[in-house]
Amino acid sequence: MKRRDAASDWIAEALALRLTANEAATLVQQLYCSLKEWIQHGELTAGDTLPSSRYLARALGISRNTVLATMDRLLAEGLLIARQGAGLYVANLPALLTRAELPPPLPVRYSSRGNKLLTLSGTLSHGHRAFAPGVPALDLFPREQWQRLLRRHYYHAEMAWMDYQTSGGLPVLKAALCDYLRLSRAVRCQPEQIVITQGAQQAFELITQLLTDHGDSVWMEEPGYGGAQACFLASGLTVTPIPVDKEGLNPSLAPKNAPAPRLIYVTPSHQYPSGVTMPVPRRLALLEYASRAGSWIIEDDYDSEFRYGTPPTPSLQGLAEQASVIYVGTFSKVLNPGLRLGYLVLPDTLAHDFRRAHARLHREGNYPVQSALAEFITRGHFTRHIARMRAAYRQRQACLRTALTPAVAAGLRLSDGHAGMHLLAELDTIEEEEMLVKRASEAGITLSPLSRYYLSENKRPGLVLGYAGSTESELMNAGEWLSEAWRRLHH
Ligand SMILES: Cc1ncc(COP(=O)(O)O)c(C=O)c1O
């Protein structure tokens, strides 16, 4: 195709073949892409002159302005050079630009932190199917009401909200949240102690960044929440799994020679995933241990609102005179995880620095959404939504129990389900767990094996059966399938 002397002819002919009037790309984009490609592939080389804009426009039957706009773009990128009186010619480009001389792609070598993170990301659930743990009822979220609120708050958004923010969240949201937490969760707080984050996960990351060094020790409930495990392990912390008994994390079961932890992560209201609640004497023992060892307790209060029968247990933070507890909350369960809104309630001694570090690292923002959420809370929509979800989840759980009745009658052990968004089914062996997970996957059902929530080799087999995010008919179908699959394994 290349003919240096008669470049004008071949360029015009080749461009005419490529231009299509009904393509989504504009004529300028089409001309630009073709010429750039020829330069990169070496069809046009350094010193080649381009036809004049008048000649090209005439030959292609297009406006001269279109040709000039294309050439301007190539000139601006340095692919062409204008020579006084001699028109445009191809610049002398570094060899790297031509594809033939491109080096092979850089081999990917992740950091050891990155490798750990990727190993821990293998089991991320995707899609939204029956039994997905931790997913709220998206079908029951008041979408229209929320969208109306959002529209209004975007419309009335203050100009200052478009700027960089450093206050740790919109003050009206922090004030509304503070009232809610004081009343509903017995959290001791002032709005200045709150930092709004993009979910609990970002709160764990901020705590890890600010309060730990590589190699520091952190105690983690065993079994425990994968998101927190991933955050600590990928940050190079030494994670010591502490067994959970009927009262939650038991400090007296910590290895005798284990170093004093910098952080202790707990879900005392409703341990994830075992479902046990930490009673007050164990809470006091934990607070006492943490104060002696100089450890910060992370209280992850992710779904405490959903209790069926008894009122929610007050927070651990509210018991702590000596303020060694960092309370982490999230709107992912009570509203929806797509919102990416959570928060930290920090001791006074930490609040100011966490606010600064958060602004430095994460560049907080989205104040119109925070403003809408503040109104959602202060007008009572939030507590009404929680009450509605509590009733719906109780019903969904009952539906799942009904579907599992034949298996339970034949010996399947199910958790009491007094709280939360999932039931736990205990199994006898890891082989049984593996078999059920595999058969479910073949049937298009995602089952979460309990063994996945363990870091040590001392794993207990079981299934974490989320019910909040599925409709009753989905739960009925999946539950009946599981009941039958379990019975078949046991006969
Ligand atoms: C124990 C626990 N903590 C926190 C979260 C919420 O995390 P986020 O606010 O990042 O969505 C979850 C969600 O699955 C969870 O199970």
Coordinates of C-alpha atoms in Angstrom, one line a residue, residues 10-354:
W10 CA -2.8 6.3 -1.8
I11 CA -3.7 8.2 1.4
A12 CA -6.7 9.7 -0.3
E13 CA -7.7 6.3 -1.8
A14 CA -7.2 4.4 1.4
L15 CA -9.1 7.0 3.4
A16 CA -12.0 6.9 1.0
L17 CA -12.3 3.2 1.5
R18 CA -12.4 3.6 5.3
L19 CA -14.9 6.5 5.7
T20 CA -18.4 5.5 6.4
A21 CA -21.2 8.1 6.7
N22 CA -23.4 6.1 9.1
E23 CA -20.7 5.1 11.6
A24 CA -21.2 6.3 15.2
A25 CA -17.7 8.0 15.0
T26 CA -17.5 11.4 13.5
L27 CA -15.6 12.0 10.2
V28 CA -12.8 13.7 12.2
Q29 CA -12.5 10.6 14.5
Q30 CA -12.5 8.2 11.5
L31 CA -9.8 10.2 9.6
Y32 CA -7.7 10.7 12.8
C33 CA -7.8 6.9 13.7
S34 CA -6.8 5.8 10.2
L35 CA -3.9 8.2 9.9
K36 CA -2.7 7.5 13.5
E37 CA -2.9 3.8 12.8
W38 CA -0.8 4.1 9.6
I39 CA 1.8 6.1 11.5
Q40 CA 2.0 3.6 14.3
H41 CA 2.1 0.6 12.0
G42 CA 4.8 2.2 9.9
E43 CA 2.7 2.6 6.7
L44 CA 3.6 6.3 7.0
T45 CA 7.1 6.9 8.2
A46 CA 9.1 9.9 9.4
G47 CA 9.4 12.6 6.7
D48 CA 6.4 11.4 4.6
T49 CA 4.4 14.3 3.5
L50 CA 0.6 14.5 3.8
P51 CA -1.7 15.6 1.0
S52 CA -2.9 19.2 1.3
S53 CA -6.1 19.7 3.1
R54 CA -7.7 21.1 0.0
Y55 CA -6.7 18.1 -2.1
L56 CA -7.9 15.6 0.6
A57 CA -11.2 17.4 1.1
R58 CA -11.9 17.4 -2.6
A59 CA -10.8 13.7 -3.1
L60 CA -13.0 12.5 -0.2
G61 CA -15.9 14.8 -0.9
I62 CA -15.9 16.3 2.6
S63 CA -15.5 19.7 4.1
R64 CA -12.0 21.2 4.3
N65 CA -12.7 22.1 8.0
T66 CA -13.1 18.4 8.8
V67 CA -9.6 17.7 7.3
L68 CA -8.1 20.7 9.1
A69 CA -9.6 19.6 12.5
T70 CA -8.1 16.1 12.0
M71 CA -4.7 17.5 11.1
D72 CA -4.8 19.9 14.1
R73 CA -5.4 16.9 16.4
L74 CA -2.4 15.0 14.9
L75 CA -0.3 18.1 15.1
A76 CA -1.2 18.6 18.8
E77 CA -0.2 15.1 19.6
G78 CA 3.1 15.5 17.9
L79 CA 2.5 12.8 15.3
L80 CA 2.7 15.4 12.4
I81 CA 4.9 18.4 12.0
A82 CA 4.1 21.5 10.0
R83 CA 7.0 22.8 7.8
Q84 CA 6.7 26.4 6.5
G85 CA 5.6 26.3 2.9
A86 CA 5.9 22.5 2.6
G87 CA 2.8 21.4 4.3
L88 CA 2.5 18.6 6.9
Y89 CA 4.8 15.7 7.3
V90 CA 5.1 12.7 9.7
A91 CA 7.2 13.4 12.7
N92 CA 10.3 11.4 13.7
L93 CA 8.7 9.3 16.5
P94 CA 10.5 7.2 19.1
A95 CA 10.6 3.5 18.0
L96 CA 8.3 2.6 20.9
L97 CA 5.3 4.1 19.0
T98 CA 5.3 1.5 16.2
R99 CA 3.6 -1.7 17.1
A100 CA 6.3 -3.9 15.5
E101 CA 8.8 -2.6 18.0
L102 CA 6.7 -2.6 21.1
P103 CA 8.3 -4.6 23.9
P104 CA 6.3 -7.6 25.3
P105 CA 3.7 -6.6 27.9
L106 CA 5.2 -6.1 31.4
P107 CA 5.1 -9.3 33.3
V108 CA 2.6 -9.0 36.2
R109 CA 4.3 -9.4 39.6
Y110 CA 2.0 -8.5 42.5
S111 CA 3.3 -7.4 45.9
S112 CA 3.1 -10.0 48.7
R113 CA 0.3 -7.8 50.0
G114 CA -1.4 -7.9 46.6
N115 CA -1.1 -11.7 46.4
K116 CA -2.6 -12.2 49.8
L117 CA -5.5 -9.9 48.8
L118 CA -6.1 -11.8 45.6
T119 CA -6.1 -15.1 47.4
L120 CA -8.7 -13.7 49.8
S121 CA -10.8 -12.4 46.9
G122 CA -11.4 -15.7 45.3
T123 CA -14.6 -16.4 47.2
L124 CA -16.3 -13.1 46.7
S125 CA -20.0 -13.8 46.1
H126 CA -21.4 -12.4 42.9
G127 CA -24.9 -12.3 41.5
H128 CA -27.8 -12.3 43.8
R129 CA -29.2 -15.7 44.5
A130 CA -31.0 -17.5 47.2
F131 CA -28.9 -18.1 50.3
A132 CA -26.4 -15.2 49.6
P133 CA -25.4 -14.2 53.2
G134 CA -25.5 -10.6 54.2
V135 CA -27.7 -9.3 51.4
P136 CA -30.8 -7.3 52.5
A137 CA -34.2 -7.3 50.8
L138 CA -33.4 -5.1 47.8
D139 CA -36.9 -5.8 46.4
L140 CA -38.4 -4.2 49.5
F141 CA -36.2 -1.0 49.5
P142 CA -38.4 2.1 49.1
R143 CA -36.8 3.0 45.9
E144 CA -39.3 5.7 44.7
Q145 CA -39.2 7.5 48.0
W146 CA -35.4 7.4 48.1
Q147 CA -35.1 8.6 44.5
R148 CA -37.5 11.5 45.3
L149 CA -35.3 12.4 48.3
L150 CA -32.1 12.2 46.2
R151 CA -33.5 14.3 43.4
R152 CA -34.5 17.0 45.9
H153 CA -31.2 17.0 47.7
Y154 CA -29.2 17.1 44.5
Y155 CA -31.4 20.0 43.3
H156 CA -30.8 22.0 46.5
A157 CA -27.2 20.9 46.9
E158 CA -25.0 23.7 48.3
M159 CA -22.2 24.9 46.1
A160 CA -19.7 24.2 48.9
W161 CA -20.6 20.5 48.6
M162 CA -18.8 20.3 45.3
D163 CA -15.5 21.2 47.0
Y164 CA -13.1 18.8 48.7
Q165 CA -14.4 18.0 52.2
T166 CA -12.6 17.4 55.4
S167 CA -15.3 17.3 58.1
G168 CA -15.6 13.5 58.2
G169 CA -19.1 13.6 56.8
L170 CA -22.0 16.0 56.4
P171 CA -22.7 17.5 59.9
V172 CA -26.5 17.0 59.7
L173 CA -26.0 13.3 58.9
K174 CA -23.6 12.9 61.8
A175 CA -26.1 14.6 64.2
A176 CA -29.0 12.4 63.0
L177 CA -26.9 9.3 63.2
C178 CA -25.6 10.2 66.7
D179 CA -29.2 10.6 68.0
Y180 CA -30.2 7.2 66.4
L181 CA -27.1 5.4 67.9
R182 CA -27.6 6.9 71.3
L183 CA -31.2 5.9 71.5
S184 CA -31.2 2.6 69.6
R185 CA -27.7 1.2 70.3
A186 CA -26.8 2.9 73.6
V187 CA -23.6 4.2 71.9
R188 CA -22.0 7.1 73.9
C189 CA -21.2 9.7 71.2
Q190 CA -21.2 13.2 70.0
P191 CA -21.4 14.1 66.3
E192 CA -17.7 15.1 66.3
Q193 CA -16.8 11.5 67.1
I194 CA -18.3 10.2 63.9
V195 CA -16.5 9.8 60.6
I196 CA -18.7 8.8 57.7
T197 CA -17.0 6.2 55.4
Q198 CA -17.7 4.2 52.3
G199 CA -19.0 1.3 54.3
A200 CA -17.6 -0.7 57.2
Q201 CA -14.8 -2.1 55.0
Q202 CA -13.3 1.4 54.5
A203 CA -13.6 1.9 58.2
F204 CA -11.5 -1.3 58.9
E205 CA -8.9 -0.1 56.4
L206 CA -8.6 3.3 58.0
I207 CA -8.2 1.8 61.5
T208 CA -5.6 -0.6 60.2
Q209 CA -3.7 2.2 58.4
L210 CA -3.7 4.5 61.4
L211 CA -3.3 2.1 64.4
T212 CA -1.1 -0.8 63.2
D213 CA 2.3 -1.4 61.7
H214 CA 3.3 -4.3 59.5
G215 CA 3.5 -7.5 61.6
D216 CA 1.4 -6.2 64.5
S217 CA -1.0 -8.7 66.0
V218 CA -4.8 -8.6 65.6
W219 CA -7.3 -11.0 67.2
M220 CA -10.0 -12.1 64.9
E221 CA -13.1 -14.1 65.7
E222 CA -12.9 -17.7 64.5
P223 CA -15.0 -18.3 62.5
G224 CA -15.2 -14.7 61.3
Y225 CA -16.0 -12.1 58.7
G226 CA -14.0 -12.4 55.5
G227 CA -14.0 -8.7 54.7
A228 CA -12.2 -7.9 58.0
Q229 CA -9.9 -11.0 57.6
A230 CA -8.9 -9.7 54.1
C231 CA -8.2 -6.2 55.3
F232 CA -5.9 -7.3 58.2
L233 CA -4.1 -10.1 56.3
A234 CA -3.5 -8.0 53.2
S235 CA -2.1 -5.2 55.4
G236 CA 0.6 -7.6 56.7
L237 CA -0.9 -7.9 60.2
T238 CA -0.4 -11.2 62.1
V239 CA -3.9 -12.4 62.5
T240 CA -4.5 -14.7 65.5
P241 CA -7.8 -16.5 65.2
I242 CA -9.5 -16.8 68.6
P243 CA -12.2 -19.4 68.9
V244 CA -15.8 -18.3 69.3
D245 CA -17.8 -20.2 71.9
K246 CA -21.4 -19.8 73.0
E247 CA -20.7 -16.3 74.2
G248 CA -18.6 -15.1 71.3
L249 CA -14.8 -14.5 71.2
N250 CA -13.2 -16.0 74.2
P251 CA -10.0 -14.2 75.3
S252 CA -9.1 -17.1 77.6
L253 CA -8.8 -19.4 74.5
A254 CA -6.0 -17.2 73.0
P255 CA -2.7 -19.0 72.6
K256 CA -0.7 -18.5 75.7
N257 CA 2.4 -17.2 74.0
A258 CA 0.5 -15.0 71.5
P259 CA 1.7 -11.4 71.5
A260 CA -0.6 -8.8 72.9
P261 CA -2.9 -7.7 70.1
R262 CA -3.0 -4.1 68.8
L263 CA -6.6 -4.7 67.6
I264 CA -9.3 -7.1 68.6
Y265 CA -12.1 -7.4 66.1
V266 CA -15.6 -8.5 67.4
T267 CA -19.2 -8.7 66.3
P268 CA -20.7 -8.9 69.9
S269 CA -24.4 -8.2 69.1
H270 CA -24.6 -11.0 66.6
Q271 CA -21.4 -12.9 65.9
Y272 CA -20.8 -13.4 62.2
P273 CA -21.4 -16.1 61.1
S274 CA -22.2 -18.2 64.3
G275 CA -25.0 -15.9 65.4
V276 CA -24.2 -15.9 69.1
T277 CA -24.6 -12.8 71.2
M278 CA -21.9 -11.8 73.7
P279 CA -23.3 -11.5 77.2
V280 CA -22.4 -8.6 79.5
P281 CA -19.9 -10.5 81.7
R282 CA -17.9 -11.6 78.6
R283 CA -18.0 -8.0 77.3
L284 CA -16.6 -6.7 80.5
A285 CA -13.9 -9.4 80.5
L286 CA -13.0 -8.4 77.0
L287 CA -12.8 -4.7 77.9
E288 CA -10.7 -5.4 80.9
Y289 CA -8.3 -7.6 78.8
A290 CA -8.1 -4.9 76.1
S291 CA -7.3 -2.2 78.6
R292 CA -4.6 -4.3 80.3
A293 CA -3.0 -5.3 76.9
G294 CA -3.3 -1.9 75.4
S295 CA -5.5 -3.1 72.5
W296 CA -8.2 -1.3 70.6
I297 CA -11.4 -3.2 70.3
I298 CA -13.2 -2.9 66.9
E299 CA -16.9 -3.4 67.5
D300 CA -18.5 -4.3 64.2
D301 CA -22.2 -3.7 64.7
Y302 CA -23.3 -4.7 61.2
D303 CA -26.9 -6.1 61.6
S304 CA -27.9 -5.6 65.3
E305 CA -31.2 -4.0 64.3
F306 CA -32.6 -7.4 63.2
R307 CA -33.7 -9.2 66.3
Y308 CA -36.9 -11.2 66.4
G309 CA -38.4 -11.4 69.9
T310 CA -35.9 -9.7 72.1
P311 CA -34.9 -6.0 71.7
P312 CA -31.4 -5.4 70.3
T313 CA -28.6 -5.8 72.8
P314 CA -26.9 -2.4 73.7
S315 CA -23.5 -1.8 72.2
L316 CA -20.2 -2.8 73.7
Q317 CA -19.0 0.7 73.1
G318 CA -21.7 2.0 75.5
L319 CA -20.2 -0.1 78.4
A320 CA -16.7 1.3 77.9
E321 CA -15.8 4.0 80.3
Q322 CA -12.2 3.9 79.3
A323 CA -13.0 4.5 75.6
S324 CA -10.9 1.7 74.0
V325 CA -13.7 0.8 71.7
I326 CA -14.0 1.9 68.0
Y327 CA -17.5 1.3 67.0
V328 CA -18.1 0.5 63.3
G329 CA -21.5 0.7 61.7
T330 CA -22.9 0.3 58.2
F331 CA -26.0 1.1 56.1
S332 CA -25.3 -1.9 53.9
K333 CA -27.7 -4.2 55.9
V334 CA -30.3 -1.7 57.1
L335 CA -30.6 0.0 53.7
N336 CA -28.5 -1.5 50.9
P337 CA -24.8 -2.2 50.2
G338 CA -24.7 -0.3 46.9
L339 CA -25.0 2.9 48.9
R340 CA -21.5 2.4 50.2
L341 CA -22.1 4.3 53.4
G342 CA -20.9 3.3 56.8
Y343 CA -19.3 5.1 59.8
L344 CA -16.9 5.0 62.7
V345 CA -17.7 6.2 66.2
L346 CA -14.3 7.1 67.6
P347 CA -13.0 7.8 71.0
D348 CA -12.4 11.6 71.4
T349 CA -8.6 11.0 71.4
L350 CA -8.8 9.6 67.9
A351 CA -11.6 11.5 66.1
H352 CA -9.7 14.5 64.9
D353 CA -6.8 12.6 63.4
F354 CA -9.0 10.0 61.8

